[in-house]
Coordinates of C-alpha atoms in Angstrom, one line a residue:
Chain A
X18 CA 16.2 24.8 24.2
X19 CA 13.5 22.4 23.6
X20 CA 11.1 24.7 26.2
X21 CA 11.9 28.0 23.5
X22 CA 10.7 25.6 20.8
X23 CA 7.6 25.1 22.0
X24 CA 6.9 28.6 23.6
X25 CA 7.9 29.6 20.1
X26 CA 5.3 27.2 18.8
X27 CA 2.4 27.2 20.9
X28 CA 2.3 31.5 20.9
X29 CA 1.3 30.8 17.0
X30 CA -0.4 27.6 16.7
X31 CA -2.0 28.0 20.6
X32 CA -0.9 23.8 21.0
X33 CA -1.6 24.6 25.2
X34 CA -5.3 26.1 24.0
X35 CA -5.5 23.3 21.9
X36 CA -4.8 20.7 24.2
X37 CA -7.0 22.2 27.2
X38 CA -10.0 21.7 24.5
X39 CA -9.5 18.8 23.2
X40 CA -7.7 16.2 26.0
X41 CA -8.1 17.9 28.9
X42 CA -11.8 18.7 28.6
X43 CA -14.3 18.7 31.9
X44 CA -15.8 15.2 31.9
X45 CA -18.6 13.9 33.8
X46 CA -18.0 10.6 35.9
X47 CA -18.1 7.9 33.2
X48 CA -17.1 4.4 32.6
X49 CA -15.5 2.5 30.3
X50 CA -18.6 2.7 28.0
X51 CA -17.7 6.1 27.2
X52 CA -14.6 4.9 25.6
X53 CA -16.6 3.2 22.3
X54 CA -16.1 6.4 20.8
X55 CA -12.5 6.6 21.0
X56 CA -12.0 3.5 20.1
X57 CA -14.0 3.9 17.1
X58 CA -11.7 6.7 16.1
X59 CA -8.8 5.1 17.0
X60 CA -10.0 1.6 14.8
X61 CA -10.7 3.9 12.1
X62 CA -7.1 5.2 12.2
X63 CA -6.0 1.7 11.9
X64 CA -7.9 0.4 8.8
X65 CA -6.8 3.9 7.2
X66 CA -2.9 3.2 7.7
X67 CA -3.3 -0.5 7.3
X68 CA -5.6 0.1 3.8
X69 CA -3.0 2.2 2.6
X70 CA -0.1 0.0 2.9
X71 CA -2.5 -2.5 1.6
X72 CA -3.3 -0.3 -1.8
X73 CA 0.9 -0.7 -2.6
X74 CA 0.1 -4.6 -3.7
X75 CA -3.6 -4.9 -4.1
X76 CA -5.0 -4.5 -7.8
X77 CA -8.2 -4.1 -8.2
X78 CA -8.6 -6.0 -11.3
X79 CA -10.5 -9.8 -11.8
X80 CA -7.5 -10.6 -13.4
X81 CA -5.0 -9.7 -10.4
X82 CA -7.0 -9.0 -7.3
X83 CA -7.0 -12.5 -6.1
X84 CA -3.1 -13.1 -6.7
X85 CA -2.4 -10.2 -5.7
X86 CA -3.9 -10.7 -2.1
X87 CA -2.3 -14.2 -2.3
X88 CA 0.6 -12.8 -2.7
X89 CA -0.1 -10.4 0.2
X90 CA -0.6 -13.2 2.6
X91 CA 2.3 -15.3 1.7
X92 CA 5.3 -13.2 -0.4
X93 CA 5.3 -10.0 1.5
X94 CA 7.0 -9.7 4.6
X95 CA 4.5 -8.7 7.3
X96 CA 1.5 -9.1 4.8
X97 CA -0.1 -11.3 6.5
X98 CA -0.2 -9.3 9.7
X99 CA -1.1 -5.7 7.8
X100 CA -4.2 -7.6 6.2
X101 CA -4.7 -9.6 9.1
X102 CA -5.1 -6.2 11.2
X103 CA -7.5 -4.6 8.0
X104 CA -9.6 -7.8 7.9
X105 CA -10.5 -8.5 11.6
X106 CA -10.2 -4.3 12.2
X107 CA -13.3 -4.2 9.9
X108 CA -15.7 -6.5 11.8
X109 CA -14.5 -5.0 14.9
X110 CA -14.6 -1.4 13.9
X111 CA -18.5 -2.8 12.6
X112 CA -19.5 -4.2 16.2
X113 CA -17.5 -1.3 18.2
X114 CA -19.5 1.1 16.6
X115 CA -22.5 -0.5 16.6
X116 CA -22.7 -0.9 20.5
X117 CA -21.1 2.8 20.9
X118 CA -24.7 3.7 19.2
X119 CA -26.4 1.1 21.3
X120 CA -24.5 3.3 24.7
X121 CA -25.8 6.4 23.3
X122 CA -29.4 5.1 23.0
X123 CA -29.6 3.6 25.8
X124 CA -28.1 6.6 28.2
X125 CA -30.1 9.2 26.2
X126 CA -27.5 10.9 25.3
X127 CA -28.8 11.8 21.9
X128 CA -31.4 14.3 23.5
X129 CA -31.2 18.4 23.6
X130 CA -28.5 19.9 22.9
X131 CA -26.7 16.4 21.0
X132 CA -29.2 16.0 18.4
X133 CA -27.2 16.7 15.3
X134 CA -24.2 14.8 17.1
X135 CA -26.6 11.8 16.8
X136 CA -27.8 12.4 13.7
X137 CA -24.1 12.3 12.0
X138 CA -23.3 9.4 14.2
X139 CA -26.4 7.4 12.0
X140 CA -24.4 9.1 8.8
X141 CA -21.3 7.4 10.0
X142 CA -22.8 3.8 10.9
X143 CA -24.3 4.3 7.3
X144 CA -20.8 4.8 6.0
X145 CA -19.2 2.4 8.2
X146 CA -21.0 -0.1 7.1
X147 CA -20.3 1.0 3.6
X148 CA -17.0 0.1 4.4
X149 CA -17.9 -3.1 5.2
X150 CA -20.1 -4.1 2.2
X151 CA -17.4 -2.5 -0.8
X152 CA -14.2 -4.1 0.9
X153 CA -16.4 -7.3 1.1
X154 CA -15.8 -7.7 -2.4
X155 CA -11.8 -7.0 -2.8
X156 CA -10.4 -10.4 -2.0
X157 CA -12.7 -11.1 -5.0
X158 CA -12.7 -14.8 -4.6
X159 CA -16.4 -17.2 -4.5
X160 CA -17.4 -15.9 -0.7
X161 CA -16.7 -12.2 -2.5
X162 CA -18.3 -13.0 -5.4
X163 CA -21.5 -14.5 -4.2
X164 CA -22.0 -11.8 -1.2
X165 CA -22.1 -9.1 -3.7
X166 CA -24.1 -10.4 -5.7
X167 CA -26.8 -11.3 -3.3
X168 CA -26.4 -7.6 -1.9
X169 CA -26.6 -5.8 -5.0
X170 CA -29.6 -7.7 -5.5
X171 CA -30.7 -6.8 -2.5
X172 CA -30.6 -3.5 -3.5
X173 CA -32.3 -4.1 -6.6
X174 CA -35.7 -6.0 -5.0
X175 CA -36.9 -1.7 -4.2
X176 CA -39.7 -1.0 -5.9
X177 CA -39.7 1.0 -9.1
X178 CA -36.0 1.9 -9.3
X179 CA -34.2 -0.8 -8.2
X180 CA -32.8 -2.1 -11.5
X181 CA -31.3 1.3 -11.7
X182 CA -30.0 1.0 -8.2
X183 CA -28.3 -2.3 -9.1
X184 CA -27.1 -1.3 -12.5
X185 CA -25.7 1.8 -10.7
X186 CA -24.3 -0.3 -8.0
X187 CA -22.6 -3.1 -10.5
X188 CA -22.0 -0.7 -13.0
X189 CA -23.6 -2.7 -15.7
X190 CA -26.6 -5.5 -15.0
X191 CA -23.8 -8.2 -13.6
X192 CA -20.7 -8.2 -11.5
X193 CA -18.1 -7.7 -13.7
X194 CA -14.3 -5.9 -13.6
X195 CA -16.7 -2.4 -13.3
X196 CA -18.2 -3.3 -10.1
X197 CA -14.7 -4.4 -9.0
X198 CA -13.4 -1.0 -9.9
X199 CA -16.1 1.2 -8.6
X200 CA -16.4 -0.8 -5.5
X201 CA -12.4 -0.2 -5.1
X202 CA -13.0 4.0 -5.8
X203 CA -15.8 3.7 -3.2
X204 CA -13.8 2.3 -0.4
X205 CA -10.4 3.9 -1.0
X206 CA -11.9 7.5 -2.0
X207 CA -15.0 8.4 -1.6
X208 CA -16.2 6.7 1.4
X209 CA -13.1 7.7 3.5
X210 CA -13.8 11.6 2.1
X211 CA -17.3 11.2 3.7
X212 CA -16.3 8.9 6.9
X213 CA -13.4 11.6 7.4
X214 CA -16.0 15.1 7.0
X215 CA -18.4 13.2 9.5
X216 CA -16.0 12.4 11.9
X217 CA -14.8 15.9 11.9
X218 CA -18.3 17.3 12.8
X219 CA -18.9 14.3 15.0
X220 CA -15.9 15.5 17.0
X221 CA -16.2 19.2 16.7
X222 CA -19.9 18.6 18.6
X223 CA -18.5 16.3 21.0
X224 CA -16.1 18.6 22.2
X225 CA -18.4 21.7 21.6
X226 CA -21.6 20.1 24.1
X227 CA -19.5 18.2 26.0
X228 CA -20.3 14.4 27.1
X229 CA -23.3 13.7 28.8
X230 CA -24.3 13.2 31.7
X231 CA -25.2 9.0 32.7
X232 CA -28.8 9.5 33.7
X233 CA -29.8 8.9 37.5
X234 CA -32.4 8.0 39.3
X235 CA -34.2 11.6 39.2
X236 CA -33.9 11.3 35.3
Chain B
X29 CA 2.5 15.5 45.6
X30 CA 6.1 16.6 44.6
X31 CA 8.9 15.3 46.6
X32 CA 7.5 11.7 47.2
X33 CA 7.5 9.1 44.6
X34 CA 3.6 8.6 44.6
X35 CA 2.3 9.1 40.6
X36 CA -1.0 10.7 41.0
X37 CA -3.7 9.2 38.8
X38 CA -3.4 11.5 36.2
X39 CA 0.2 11.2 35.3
X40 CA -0.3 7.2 36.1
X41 CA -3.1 6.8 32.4
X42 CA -0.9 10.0 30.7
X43 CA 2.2 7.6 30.8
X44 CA 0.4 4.4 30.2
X45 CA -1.7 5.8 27.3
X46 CA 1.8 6.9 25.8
X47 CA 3.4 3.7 26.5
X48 CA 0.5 1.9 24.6
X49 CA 0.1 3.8 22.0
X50 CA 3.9 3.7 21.6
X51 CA 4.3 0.0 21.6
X52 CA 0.8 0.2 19.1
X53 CA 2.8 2.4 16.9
X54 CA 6.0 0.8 16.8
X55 CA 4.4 -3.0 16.4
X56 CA 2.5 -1.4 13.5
X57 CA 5.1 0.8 11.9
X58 CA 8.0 -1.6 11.7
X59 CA 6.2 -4.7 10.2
X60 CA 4.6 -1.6 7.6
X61 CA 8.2 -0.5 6.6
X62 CA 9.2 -4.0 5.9
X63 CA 5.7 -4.7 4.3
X64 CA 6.6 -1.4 2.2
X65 CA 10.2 -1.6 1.3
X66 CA 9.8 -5.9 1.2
X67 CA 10.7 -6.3 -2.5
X68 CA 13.4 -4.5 -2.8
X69 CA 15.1 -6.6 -0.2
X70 CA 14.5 -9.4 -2.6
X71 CA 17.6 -11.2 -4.2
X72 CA 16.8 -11.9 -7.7
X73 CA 18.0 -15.3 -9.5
X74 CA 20.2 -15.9 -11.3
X75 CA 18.3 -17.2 -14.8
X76 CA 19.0 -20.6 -16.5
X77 CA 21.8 -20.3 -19.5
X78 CA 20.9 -19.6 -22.8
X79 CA 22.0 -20.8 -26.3
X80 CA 22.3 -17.3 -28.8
X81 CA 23.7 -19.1 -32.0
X82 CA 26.1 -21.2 -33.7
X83 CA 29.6 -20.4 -33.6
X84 CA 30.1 -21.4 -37.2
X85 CA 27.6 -18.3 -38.3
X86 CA 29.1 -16.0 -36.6
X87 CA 31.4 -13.9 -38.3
X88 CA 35.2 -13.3 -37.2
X89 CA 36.0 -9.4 -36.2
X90 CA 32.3 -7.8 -36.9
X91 CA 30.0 -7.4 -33.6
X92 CA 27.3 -9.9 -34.2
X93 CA 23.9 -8.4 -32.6
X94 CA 21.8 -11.4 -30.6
X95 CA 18.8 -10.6 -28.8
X96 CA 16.8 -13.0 -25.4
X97 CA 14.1 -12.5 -23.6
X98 CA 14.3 -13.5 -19.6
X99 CA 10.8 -14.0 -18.0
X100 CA 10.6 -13.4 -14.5
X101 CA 7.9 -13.5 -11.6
X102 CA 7.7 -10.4 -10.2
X103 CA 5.0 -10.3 -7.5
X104 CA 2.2 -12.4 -9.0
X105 CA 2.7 -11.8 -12.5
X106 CA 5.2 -13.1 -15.0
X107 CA 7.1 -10.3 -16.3
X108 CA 9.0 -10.4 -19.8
X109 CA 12.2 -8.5 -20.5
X110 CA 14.1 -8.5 -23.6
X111 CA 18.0 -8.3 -23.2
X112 CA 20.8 -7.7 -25.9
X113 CA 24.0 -7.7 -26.6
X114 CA 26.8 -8.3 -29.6
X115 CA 29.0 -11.0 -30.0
X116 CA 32.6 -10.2 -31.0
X117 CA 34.5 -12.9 -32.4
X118 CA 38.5 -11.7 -31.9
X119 CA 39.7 -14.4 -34.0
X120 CA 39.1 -17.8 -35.7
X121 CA 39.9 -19.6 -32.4
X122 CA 36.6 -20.6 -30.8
X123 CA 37.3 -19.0 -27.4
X124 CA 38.7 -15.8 -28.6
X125 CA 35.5 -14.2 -27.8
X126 CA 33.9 -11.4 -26.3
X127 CA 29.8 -11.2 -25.9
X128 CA 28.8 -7.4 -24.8
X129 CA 25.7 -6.2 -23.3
X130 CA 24.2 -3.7 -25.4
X131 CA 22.8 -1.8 -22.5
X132 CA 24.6 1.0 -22.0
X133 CA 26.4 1.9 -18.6
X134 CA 25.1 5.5 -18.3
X135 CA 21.1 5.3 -18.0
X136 CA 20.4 1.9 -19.4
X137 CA 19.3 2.8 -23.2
X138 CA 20.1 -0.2 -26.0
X139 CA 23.2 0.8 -28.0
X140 CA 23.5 -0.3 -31.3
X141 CA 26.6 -1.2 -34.0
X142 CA 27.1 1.8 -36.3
X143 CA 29.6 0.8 -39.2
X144 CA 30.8 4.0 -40.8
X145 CA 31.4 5.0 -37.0
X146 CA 33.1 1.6 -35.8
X147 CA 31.4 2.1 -33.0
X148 CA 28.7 1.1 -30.5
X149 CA 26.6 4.2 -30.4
X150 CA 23.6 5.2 -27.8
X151 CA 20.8 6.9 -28.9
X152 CA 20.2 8.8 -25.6
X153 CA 23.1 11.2 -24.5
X154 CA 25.5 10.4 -27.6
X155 CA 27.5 7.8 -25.8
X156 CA 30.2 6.5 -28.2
X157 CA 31.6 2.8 -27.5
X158 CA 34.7 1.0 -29.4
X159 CA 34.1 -2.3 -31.0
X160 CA 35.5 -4.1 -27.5
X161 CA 33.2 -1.8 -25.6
X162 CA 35.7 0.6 -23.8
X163 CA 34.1 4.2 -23.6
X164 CA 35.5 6.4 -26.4
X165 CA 33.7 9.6 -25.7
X166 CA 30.4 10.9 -23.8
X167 CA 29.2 10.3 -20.4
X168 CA 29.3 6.6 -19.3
X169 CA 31.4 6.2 -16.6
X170 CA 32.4 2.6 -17.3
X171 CA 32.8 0.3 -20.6
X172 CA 29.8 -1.8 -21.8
X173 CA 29.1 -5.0 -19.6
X174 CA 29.7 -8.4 -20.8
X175 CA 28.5 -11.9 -20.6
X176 CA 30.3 -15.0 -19.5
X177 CA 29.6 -18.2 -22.3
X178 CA 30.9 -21.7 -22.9
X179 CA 31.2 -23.6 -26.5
X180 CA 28.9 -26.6 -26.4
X181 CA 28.2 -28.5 -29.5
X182 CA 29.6 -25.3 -31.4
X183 CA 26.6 -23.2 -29.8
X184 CA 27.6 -19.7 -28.0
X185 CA 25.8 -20.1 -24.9
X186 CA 25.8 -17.6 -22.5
X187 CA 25.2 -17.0 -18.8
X188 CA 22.4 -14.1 -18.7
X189 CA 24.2 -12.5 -15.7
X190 CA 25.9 -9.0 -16.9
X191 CA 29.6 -8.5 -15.6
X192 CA 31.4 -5.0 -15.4
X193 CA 33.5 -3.3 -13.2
X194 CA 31.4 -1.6 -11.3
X195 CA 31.9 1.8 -9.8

């Protein structure tokens, strides 16, 4: 029964094809540093479901935001543990994907023909990090507050257009219930649009080249 | 291979990647439904009584409209609702009464006293209600609600918890 299912399925989706390419791929003799990249993937996966179930409480409002993660962490059942897993997800999905680059420098795996695979993977550490800095402010309590404002700051010190960098950034010259909001749209919408195209090319490359090679002694 | 009981390497990190992720998933997905569906498994109190007038104003035989507000918390914000209802004095003895909610048992709309109709009427879908709140025509399914109340110092005071048979 089940077996016609899936014949039925896989002779118009090709699942079989599918799988050969994408799971059970040659692979060169690796180590468990080649698995920084799936567990990127996978950490990303996990700050996407847990921000979502987040979004059902969290307003994004100076008004609300702070009760309403207080109210998160203490009158929700399981709050605690869904933003526990967001918050500390975050700094690991930051340092997981900062030593997957560090693997891929350091094997050279960035050379001919993984170029382009590299040079997405910088657009993704860009947008990672994104991440990082526009959920920094959420919680919007005094360690928010004051980290934002130092970073948009930051960003303002360039020369020549840096007030319109930091006005863009705070959506007005201070931090007010705009650069809450925009800061909200940026790490619920648009950065996770972006993240998610990358990823897709980031993956499409890996499984196009294949993974390299560790070097040897001849290299 | 086949035959013996030895689990090649292969099928040993298919199942245990399945088993983690598994046990990942379910760990995850369970707290997430009860994270989701959390306040709706709330029981929500029972508020304090409250005093809607004194029985000496209130006429005998003619639904006397009274109106309260019951704040709540809901979540982290204090939410105001306004409630209704009429108060039907049967006759001049102080505990012939009847105090009806004035929302209406089909889709919750706020009915109101009509005079030349004798009869609570809803806005909404036409709903038609007697003075004592039985259903006299259109779709409700049940008679308007009431409130339980006690006599204290000659003040109607009532206990903001609608009761109606249910169904």
């Amino acid at each position: 029964m089940w077996q016609k299912v899936y014949t039925w399925l896989d002779e118009r989706l090709g699942l079989g094809d599918m799988y050969t390419a994408l799971l059970d791929r040659p692979e060169p003799r690796g180590n468990w540093w080649n698995t920084l990249g799936s567990a990127s993937l996978f950490l990303f996966l996990l700050q996407t479901a847990t921000g979502i179930f987040l979004t059902v409480y969290y307003t994004p409002s100076p008004d609300h935001a702070y009760d309403s993660i207080q109210y998160i962490m203490t009158g929700v059942a399981f709050g605690w543990l869904i933003r526990g897993i967001h918050h500390w997800g975050a700094s690991l999905m930051i340092i997981v994907v900062f030593i997957h680059m560090l693997r891929v420098f350091f094997t050279a795996s960035y050379k001919y023909p993984r170029e382009l695979t590299w040079l997405v993977g910088i657009g993704l550490l860009l947008m990672t990090i994104g991440m990082g800095f526009t959920g920094y402010l959420l919680p919007w309590h005094q360690m928010a507050f004051w980290a934002t404002t130092v970073g948009t700051q930051i960003a303002g010190s360039v020369p020549f257009i840096g007030d319109f960098i930091l006005k863009a950034l705070r959506g007005g010259p201070d931090l007010s219930a705009l650069t809450l909001q925009r800061f909200f749209a940026a790490h619920i919408w648009m950065l996770p649009a972006v993240l998610l195209a990358l990823i897709g090319a980031h993956l499409y490359l890996i499984i196009k080249h294949g993974e390299s090679h560790f070097p040897g002694k001849d290299d | 291979m086949s035959g013996s009981n030895h689990l090649s390497r292969r099928d040993f990190i298919k199942f245990t990647t399945g088993a983690v992720g598994g046990i990942i998933t379910v760990g995850i997905g369970l707290p997430a439904v009860g994270f989701l569906v959390d306040p709706a498994l709330k029981e929500s109190k029972a508020g304090k009584p409250i005093a809607i007038g004194k029985l000496e104003e209130i006429p005998v035989g003619k639904p006397y409209p009274f109106s309260f507000t019951i704040t709540r918390v809901n979540g982290w914000e204090r939410t105001a609702a306004n409630y209704g209802g009429f108060v039907l004095r049967k006759s001049a003895d102080p505990k012939d009464i009847l105090i009806l909610s004035s929302r209406c048992t089909h889709l919750g709309c706020t009915v109101n006293w009509n005079e030349s109709a004798n009869a609570y009427l809803c806005p909404c879908h036409d709903a038609k209600f007697s003075v004592q709140g039985e259903v006299l025509d259109g779709p409700p399914p049940i008679p308007l609600r009431h409130f339980n109340f006690t006599i204290e110092d000659g003040v109607v005071v009532i206990v903001p918890v609608e009761i109606g048979q249910e169904g």
